[in-house]
Amino acid sequence: MTATTPTDESARLAALRERHLMDTPPEETYDELTRLAAYVCGAPIAAVTLIDSDRQWFKSILGASLRETSRRDAFCAHTILQYDIIVVPDTRNDPRFMDNPQVTGDMGIRFYAGAPLLTEDGHALGALCVLDTTPRDLTEDQQTALRTIAKTVVAQMELNRRLIDRERLALILEATEDGVWEWRPETGETFFSVQWKRMLGYEDHELPSISTEWERRIHPDDVAIAKAAFHANFSSPNATTHVEYRIRHRDGSWRWWHSRGRASHDADGNVMRAVGTNTDITAYRQARADLMESEARKGAMLEAALDCIITIDAEERVLEWNPAAERTFGYSRDEAMGQPLSNLIIPEGMRMAHEAGIAHFHATGEGPVLGKRVEVPGVRKDGTELPLELTAVPIQVGGRTMFTAYLRDLTERRRLEAEREAALREAQDRADRDPLTGLLNHRAFHKRLEEEAERIPQGGPSLTVVMMDLDNFKFFNDVYGHTVGDDVLRRVAGRLQSICDIGDCIARFGGDEFALLISGDASETAEDFEARLRTGLGDIVFSPSGQSMDIPITVSFGVAQLGRFDADWREAVHQADERLRRAKTGGADGAQADRVRTLMSGRVEGFSMLDALVTSVDNKDRYTRRHSEDVMLYSMMIAEELGLSESDRQTVAVSALLHDVGKIGIPDAILRKPGKLTAEEFEAIQQHPMMGAIMVSAAHGLEETLDAVRHHHERWDGGGYPFGLKGEECPLIARLMAVADAFSAMTTDRPYRKGMPRSKATEILTEGGGTQWDPQCVQAFLSALKREAKRAAA
């Protein structure tokens, strides 16, 4: 005969999870029972299992390392169909088990015995089972013991469930805002929830005197009504009583309580227990009093309001017409009351739409302008039209629908707005121009660039951004004075205007900096643009008074181009500015980084997007892009010192440029915090290597860079993140990049601190070799730095 199982499988599974899987019982208890079953039955394997519709998992297991199996392969799936213990002396002779993977596979189970775990209502949760790899049987005493242990397991589960239920009830009572009480008249026992005590001003462990002081705590004017409600509660079976009364708080103030009570009675009508809740409604009572006071003020507000306040009924008849409406529309209150609103203030051409909107509201409960602030036309008594700002609100009163409209005459506002717009246009034109050169200024250039970037046509590069400044311009101001310097700036501005086409945009950024936005042929490269400009500006000279030798005025350029699919104008300005900086400082590392970018953009789809994300990180932490290029340079120095192949060095370069792309997901407040991070903030920072690896893995062709992106914050001693790899467990490319990354971070200026000298950074690297960093990579980097220093000195 099979055990009683729920007809509805989902109900049985819900009971299983709720009662035995969502709790957190002490697992040692089940482990002890499992060991006892194994000992009694002399079996090497024993387990407490739980079964649902798809799987079997082990609450406790001895002698095997299983955590769960499918229900199809579970021996205990047969046991839960029985009332009593099931014994299989030889599984190979039993058709239910002979093909089971645990019989035919490595486990080689030959003997099985299981007792079902049955709840009081007959639900089979799982089984207590013992297993062996050799055929055998159980004695009657062993079977009896197995049944007894199975009942103990179920009892332990039920005990755990009751403990959990009690904890949940305590949490519910703690979380509710109401105070809960219970009274048992037979024993005199009382219970008051923590919240009930807090409502009276007492601490959780305190309990005010109830029997002797309760009536004295109630306000004298409310004693009679409170006592009547309590008596009704006890005398009315299964009825809930409600009463509001004032009660004295511990601090002496009076609080309004709403009390609800209910009593249960036995067959003789005696009260067995009474329960109830109390809610502090002091704030509600005060709000109700305030509302009554506000109603008294309403009339005065209608009289004093500057806006027109008009109320109409469902048939559009006017019910309220305040003095502001009289002044605005020319109708007196007596003239307007009871009249259809359409006949008073709505222009003739708008009346049908107005009536249709009212009808639509009555049909659907919705209206296109209800609850919104909109501008509509209106008409006065004398026939003149005026602009209005309307807010309409439907109101339900006693089953009737009314509408209140708040209307404001916008005539004066429109006049002032027109005057402001004219003044703004004039001021805008002045604000967009540099007063010295007459060119556009910094702000106007960015606005124009953003607008042009949105209109880039399909095809190749069609916009070129040029950042430029005058070389050694400080010389002119220091030697010849600012007047001469201003003349030089005007001459350069004039020459730029003669070189550029009418549609090109020329701006003075400030100081000696200029910017150009050029619309050109898609086939013309950045080098072509730079050569054309250099030719046009190459013959500008300054002739000092009294000297025979002219001083040439030279200009440095940074050029970037925008195309249809990479029209990020901010990035273009950044690239042009960066290339201008390199042109003035002679930085070769940046050029090398650009060559890597150009190569990878042509080979790997998605590289440009990832590189652009690094630029987005730069917008969060402005040192990062410079940092990424520095890390590339330092990593290449180490790779060359270690004798890595050309292919490996190429992987190092690409990895360095992308290693911090995961920081795009770090909040600004953490990434730019000028101080020590909290544990939670540092945990967020630790996510960026994994985030970066996930992002880079989406681009096919960058697989070899994943080790460096994922592990560049590991430590040689295993104290790094995200995996705590130790020593050579961490890939070499990540170990060498960790050294380059640290050196760049230590020597780079940040918004909140100055970068340390290189000598100090090398000392820290030397001290950390063998603990934080791979000593071989540290030594290789230091050797490369020394060789670089000797080369620079020569």
mmCIF file with all atom_site columns, N, CA and C in Angstrom, residues 218-258:
data_model
loop_
_atom_site.group_PDB
_atom_site.id
_atom_site.type_symbol
_atom_site.label_atom_id
_atom_site.label_alt_id
_atom_site.label_comp_id
_atom_site.label_asym_id
_atom_site.label_entity_id
_atom_site.label_seq_id
_atom_site.pdbx_PDB_ins_code
_atom_site.Cartn_x
_atom_site.Cartn_y
_atom_site.Cartn_z
_atom_site.occupancy
_atom_site.B_iso_or_equiv
_atom_site.pdbx_formal_charge
_atom_site.auth_seq_id
_atom_site.auth_comp_id
_atom_site.auth_asym_id
_atom_site.auth_atom_id
_atom_site.pdbx_PDB_model_num
ATOM 1   N N  . ILE A 1 218 ? -6.632  56.297 30.949 1.00 0.00 ? 218 ILE A N  1
ATOM 2   C CA . ILE A 1 218 ? -7.570  56.795 29.949 1.00 0.00 ? 218 ILE A CA 1
ATOM 3   C C  . ILE A 1 218 ? -8.044  58.181 30.361 1.00 0.00 ? 218 ILE A C  1
ATOM 4   N N  . HIS A 1 219 ? -8.207  59.043 29.371 1.00 0.00 ? 219 HIS A N  1
ATOM 5   C CA . HIS A 1 219 ? -8.680  60.397 29.632 1.00 0.00 ? 219 HIS A CA 1
ATOM 6   C C  . HIS A 1 219 ? -10.044 60.330 30.329 1.00 0.00 ? 219 HIS A C  1
ATOM 7   N N  . PRO A 1 220 ? -10.264 61.136 31.366 1.00 0.00 ? 220 PRO A N  1
ATOM 8   C CA . PRO A 1 220 ? -11.538 61.073 32.112 1.00 0.00 ? 220 PRO A CA 1
ATOM 9   C C  . PRO A 1 220 ? -12.765 61.182 31.223 1.00 0.00 ? 220 PRO A C  1
ATOM 10  N N  . ASP A 1 221 ? -12.694 61.981 30.165 1.00 0.00 ? 221 ASP A N  1
ATOM 11  C CA . ASP A 1 221 ? -13.865 62.151 29.300 1.00 0.00 ? 221 ASP A CA 1
ATOM 12  C C  . ASP A 1 221 ? -14.117 60.929 28.421 1.00 0.00 ? 221 ASP A C  1
ATOM 13  N N  . ASP A 1 222 ? -13.135 59.995 28.336 1.00 0.00 ? 222 ASP A N  1
ATOM 14  C CA . ASP A 1 222 ? -13.273 58.853 27.435 1.00 0.00 ? 222 ASP A CA 1
ATOM 15  C C  . ASP A 1 222 ? -13.423 57.528 28.167 1.00 0.00 ? 222 ASP A C  1
ATOM 16  N N  . VAL A 1 223 ? -13.428 57.544 29.518 1.00 0.00 ? 223 VAL A N  1
ATOM 17  C CA . VAL A 1 223 ? -13.477 56.291 30.279 1.00 0.00 ? 223 VAL A CA 1
ATOM 18  C C  . VAL A 1 223 ? -14.745 55.513 29.976 1.00 0.00 ? 223 VAL A C  1
ATOM 19  N N  . ALA A 1 224 ? -15.873 56.189 29.966 1.00 0.00 ? 224 ALA A N  1
ATOM 20  C CA . ALA A 1 224 ? -17.152 55.493 29.788 1.00 0.00 ? 224 ALA A CA 1
ATOM 21  C C  . ALA A 1 224 ? -17.231 54.798 28.431 1.00 0.00 ? 224 ALA A C  1
ATOM 22  N N  . ILE A 1 225 ? -16.847 55.501 27.358 1.00 0.00 ? 225 ILE A N  1
ATOM 23  C CA . ILE A 1 225 ? -16.948 54.911 26.023 1.00 0.00 ? 225 ILE A CA 1
ATOM 24  C C  . ILE A 1 225 ? -15.955 53.772 25.852 1.00 0.00 ? 225 ILE A C  1
ATOM 25  N N  . ALA A 1 226 ? -14.758 53.896 26.480 1.00 0.00 ? 226 ALA A N  1
ATOM 26  C CA . ALA A 1 226 ? -13.770 52.829 26.376 1.00 0.00 ? 226 ALA A CA 1
ATOM 27  C C  . ALA A 1 226 ? -14.252 51.572 27.110 1.00 0.00 ? 226 ALA A C  1
ATOM 28  N N  . LYS A 1 227 ? -14.807 51.752 28.340 1.00 0.00 ? 227 LYS A N  1
ATOM 29  C CA . LYS A 1 227 ? -15.275 50.594 29.102 1.00 0.00 ? 227 LYS A CA 1
ATOM 30  C C  . LYS A 1 227 ? -16.444 49.927 28.407 1.00 0.00 ? 227 LYS A C  1
ATOM 31  N N  . ALA A 1 228 ? -17.339 50.716 27.800 1.00 0.00 ? 228 ALA A N  1
ATOM 32  C CA . ALA A 1 228 ? -18.473 50.132 27.093 1.00 0.00 ? 228 ALA A CA 1
ATOM 33  C C  . ALA A 1 228 ? -17.991 49.279 25.914 1.00 0.00 ? 228 ALA A C  1
ATOM 34  N N  . ALA A 1 229 ? -16.970 49.758 25.216 1.00 0.00 ? 229 ALA A N  1
ATOM 35  C CA . ALA A 1 229 ? -16.434 48.991 24.087 1.00 0.00 ? 229 ALA A CA 1
ATOM 36  C C  . ALA A 1 229 ? -15.796 47.695 24.552 1.00 0.00 ? 229 ALA A C  1
ATOM 37  N N  . PHE A 1 230 ? -15.066 47.749 25.705 1.00 0.00 ? 230 PHE A N  1
ATOM 38  C CA . PHE A 1 230 ? -14.432 46.534 26.233 1.00 0.00 ? 230 PHE A CA 1
ATOM 39  C C  . PHE A 1 230 ? -15.486 45.509 26.637 1.00 0.00 ? 230 PHE A C  1
ATOM 40  N N  . HIS A 1 231 ? -16.535 45.953 27.295 1.00 0.00 ? 231 HIS A N  1
ATOM 41  C CA . HIS A 1 231 ? -17.602 45.022 27.702 1.00 0.00 ? 231 HIS A CA 1
ATOM 42  C C  . HIS A 1 231 ? -18.287 44.423 26.482 1.00 0.00 ? 231 HIS A C  1
ATOM 43  N N  . ALA A 1 232 ? -18.513 45.241 25.444 1.00 0.00 ? 232 ALA A N  1
ATOM 44  C CA . ALA A 1 232 ? -19.137 44.719 24.232 1.00 0.00 ? 232 ALA A CA 1
ATOM 45  C C  . ALA A 1 232 ? -18.235 43.683 23.569 1.00 0.00 ? 232 ALA A C  1
ATOM 46  N N  . ASN A 1 233 ? -16.942 43.912 23.675 1.00 0.00 ? 233 ASN A N  1
ATOM 47  C CA . ASN A 1 233 ? -15.983 42.972 23.094 1.00 0.00 ? 233 ASN A CA 1
ATOM 48  C C  . ASN A 1 233 ? -16.103 41.608 23.761 1.00 0.00 ? 233 ASN A C  1
ATOM 49  N N  . PHE A 1 234 ? -16.210 41.585 25.087 1.00 0.00 ? 234 PHE A N  1
ATOM 50  C CA . PHE A 1 234 ? -16.254 40.316 25.809 1.00 0.00 ? 234 PHE A CA 1
ATOM 51  C C  . PHE A 1 234 ? -17.611 39.636 25.713 1.00 0.00 ? 234 PHE A C  1
ATOM 52  N N  . SER A 1 235 ? -18.661 40.410 25.481 1.00 0.00 ? 235 SER A N  1
ATOM 53  C CA . SER A 1 235 ? -20.013 39.828 25.488 1.00 0.00 ? 235 SER A CA 1
ATOM 54  C C  . SER A 1 235 ? -20.525 39.489 24.101 1.00 0.00 ? 235 SER A C  1
ATOM 55  N N  . SER A 1 236 ? -19.803 39.862 23.064 1.00 0.00 ? 236 SER A N  1
ATOM 56  C CA . SER A 1 236 ? -20.269 39.619 21.688 1.00 0.00 ? 236 SER A CA 1
ATOM 57  C C  . SER A 1 236 ? -19.342 38.625 21.008 1.00 0.00 ? 236 SER A C  1
ATOM 58  N N  . PRO A 1 237 ? -19.744 37.343 20.957 1.00 0.00 ? 237 PRO A N  1
ATOM 59  C CA . PRO A 1 237 ? -18.867 36.332 20.342 1.00 0.00 ? 237 PRO A CA 1
ATOM 60  C C  . PRO A 1 237 ? -18.583 36.642 18.873 1.00 0.00 ? 237 PRO A C  1
ATOM 61  N N  . ASN A 1 238 ? -17.319 36.480 18.515 1.00 0.00 ? 238 ASN A N  1
ATOM 62  C CA . ASN A 1 238 ? -16.877 36.599 17.122 1.00 0.00 ? 238 ASN A CA 1
ATOM 63  C C  . ASN A 1 238 ? -17.222 37.941 16.482 1.00 0.00 ? 238 ASN A C  1
ATOM 64  N N  . ALA A 1 239 ? -17.346 38.977 17.281 1.00 0.00 ? 239 ALA A N  1
ATOM 65  C CA . ALA A 1 239 ? -17.611 40.316 16.764 1.00 0.00 ? 239 ALA A CA 1
ATOM 66  C C  . ALA A 1 239 ? -16.435 41.222 17.131 1.00 0.00 ? 239 ALA A C  1
ATOM 67  N N  . THR A 1 240 ? -16.062 42.083 16.211 1.00 0.00 ? 240 THR A N  1
ATOM 68  C CA . THR A 1 240 ? -14.955 43.007 16.453 1.00 0.00 ? 240 THR A CA 1
ATOM 69  C C  . THR A 1 240 ? -15.513 44.365 16.838 1.00 0.00 ? 240 THR A C  1
ATOM 70  N N  . THR A 1 241 ? -15.016 44.908 17.942 1.00 0.00 ? 241 THR A N  1
ATOM 71  C CA . THR A 1 241 ? -15.446 46.231 18.395 1.00 0.00 ? 241 THR A CA 1
ATOM 72  C C  . THR A 1 241 ? -14.368 47.253 18.078 1.00 0.00 ? 241 THR A C  1
ATOM 73  N N  . HIS A 1 242 ? -14.808 48.482 17.820 1.00 0.00 ? 242 HIS A N  1
ATOM 74  C CA . HIS A 1 242 ? -13.908 49.582 17.513 1.00 0.00 ? 242 HIS A CA 1
ATOM 75  C C  . HIS A 1 242 ? -14.234 50.744 18.443 1.00 0.00 ? 242 HIS A C  1
ATOM 76  N N  . VAL A 1 243 ? -13.212 51.420 18.912 1.00 0.00 ? 243 VAL A N  1
ATOM 77  C CA . VAL A 1 243 ? -13.430 52.585 19.761 1.00 0.00 ? 243 VAL A CA 1
ATOM 78  C C  . VAL A 1 243 ? -12.204 53.495 19.676 1.00 0.00 ? 243 VAL A C  1
ATOM 79  N N  . GLU A 1 244 ? -12.436 54.801 19.765 1.00 0.00 ? 244 GLU A N  1
ATOM 80  C CA . GLU A 1 244 ? -11.359 55.779 19.796 1.00 0.00 ? 244 GLU A CA 1
ATOM 81  C C  . GLU A 1 244 ? -11.381 56.482 21.147 1.00 0.00 ? 244 GLU A C  1
ATOM 82  N N  . TYR A 1 245 ? -10.217 56.590 21.789 1.00 0.00 ? 245 TYR A N  1
ATOM 83  C CA . TYR A 1 245 ? -10.136 57.253 23.079 1.00 0.00 ? 245 TYR A CA 1
ATOM 84  C C  . TYR A 1 245 ? -8.724  57.776 23.275 1.00 0.00 ? 245 TYR A C  1
ATOM 85  N N  . ARG A 1 246 ? -8.577  58.635 24.278 1.00 0.00 ? 246 ARG A N  1
ATOM 86  C CA . ARG A 1 246 ? -7.276  59.216 24.590 1.00 0.00 ? 246 ARG A CA 1
ATOM 87  C C  . ARG A 1 246 ? -6.639  58.470 25.744 1.00 0.00 ? 246 ARG A C  1
ATOM 88  N N  . ILE A 1 247 ? -5.330  58.300 25.672 1.00 0.00 ? 247 ILE A N  1
ATOM 89  C CA . ILE A 1 247 ? -4.595  57.592 26.710 1.00 0.00 ? 247 ILE A CA 1
ATOM 90  C C  . ILE A 1 247 ? -3.320  58.373 27.017 1.00 0.00 ? 247 ILE A C  1
ATOM 91  N N  . ARG A 1 248 ? -2.939  58.336 28.278 1.00 0.00 ? 248 ARG A N  1
ATOM 92  C CA . ARG A 1 248 ? -1.796  59.128 28.702 1.00 0.00 ? 248 ARG A CA 1
ATOM 93  C C  . ARG A 1 248 ? -0.486  58.405 28.382 1.00 0.00 ? 248 ARG A C  1
ATOM 94  N N  . HIS A 1 249 ? 0.393   59.103 27.681 1.00 0.00 ? 249 HIS A N  1
ATOM 95  C CA . HIS A 1 249 ? 1.720   58.599 27.351 1.00 0.00 ? 249 HIS A CA 1
ATOM 96  C C  . HIS A 1 249 ? 2.617   58.688 28.578 1.00 0.00 ? 249 HIS A C  1
ATOM 97  N N  . ARG A 1 250 ? 3.716   57.976 28.539 1.00 0.00 ? 250 ARG A N  1
ATOM 98  C CA . ARG A 1 250 ? 4.656   58.014 29.657 1.00 0.00 ? 250 ARG A CA 1
ATOM 99  C C  . ARG A 1 250 ? 5.175   59.434 29.928 1.00 0.00 ? 250 ARG A C  1
ATOM 100 N N  . ASP A 1 251 ? 5.277   60.255 28.835 1.00 0.00 ? 251 ASP A N  1
ATOM 101 C CA . ASP A 1 251 ? 5.773   61.612 29.021 1.00 0.00 ? 251 ASP A CA 1
ATOM 102 C C  . ASP A 1 251 ? 4.705   62.581 29.507 1.00 0.00 ? 251 ASP A C  1
ATOM 103 N N  . GLY A 1 252 ? 3.474   62.079 29.753 1.00 0.00 ? 252 GLY A N  1
ATOM 104 C CA . GLY A 1 252 ? 2.402   62.908 30.281 1.00 0.00 ? 252 GLY A CA 1
ATOM 105 C C  . GLY A 1 252 ? 1.461   63.449 29.234 1.00 0.00 ? 252 GLY A C  1
ATOM 106 N N  . SER A 1 253 ? 1.796   63.328 27.938 1.00 0.00 ? 253 SER A N  1
ATOM 107 C CA . SER A 1 253 ? 0.921   63.841 26.885 1.00 0.00 ? 253 SER A CA 1
ATOM 108 C C  . SER A 1 253 ? -0.217  62.864 26.632 1.00 0.00 ? 253 SER A C  1
ATOM 109 N N  . TRP A 1 254 ? -1.290  63.375 26.015 1.00 0.00 ? 254 TRP A N  1
ATOM 110 C CA . TRP A 1 254 ? -2.443  62.540 25.657 1.00 0.00 ? 254 TRP A CA 1
ATOM 111 C C  . TRP A 1 254 ? -2.335  62.124 24.201 1.00 0.00 ? 254 TRP A C  1
ATOM 112 N N  . ARG A 1 255 ? -2.502  60.824 23.959 1.00 0.00 ? 255 ARG A N  1
ATOM 113 C CA . ARG A 1 255 ? -2.461  60.287 22.598 1.00 0.00 ? 255 ARG A CA 1
ATOM 114 C C  . ARG A 1 255 ? -3.821  59.653 22.272 1.00 0.00 ? 255 ARG A C  1
ATOM 115 N N  . TRP A 1 256 ? -4.262  59.889 21.056 1.00 0.00 ? 256 TRP A N  1
ATOM 116 C CA . TRP A 1 256 ? -5.499  59.259 20.588 1.00 0.00 ? 256 TRP A CA 1
ATOM 117 C C  . TRP A 1 256 ? -5.182  57.858 20.065 1.00 0.00 ? 256 TRP A C  1
ATOM 118 N N  . TRP A 1 257 ? -5.967  56.866 20.573 1.00 0.00 ? 257 TRP A N  1
ATOM 119 C CA . TRP A 1 257 ? -5.828  55.486 20.125 1.00 0.00 ? 257 TRP A CA 1
ATOM 120 C C  . TRP A 1 257 ? -7.108  55.021 19.446 1.00 0.00 ? 257 TRP A C  1
ATOM 121 N N  . HIS A 1 258 ? -6.916  54.245 18.377 1.00 0.00 ? 258 HIS A N  1
ATOM 122 C CA . HIS A 1 258 ? -8.037  53.495 17.798 1.00 0.00 ? 258 HIS A CA 1
ATOM 123 C C  . HIS A 1 258 ? -7.846  52.037 18.209 1.00 0.00 ? 258 HIS A C  1
#
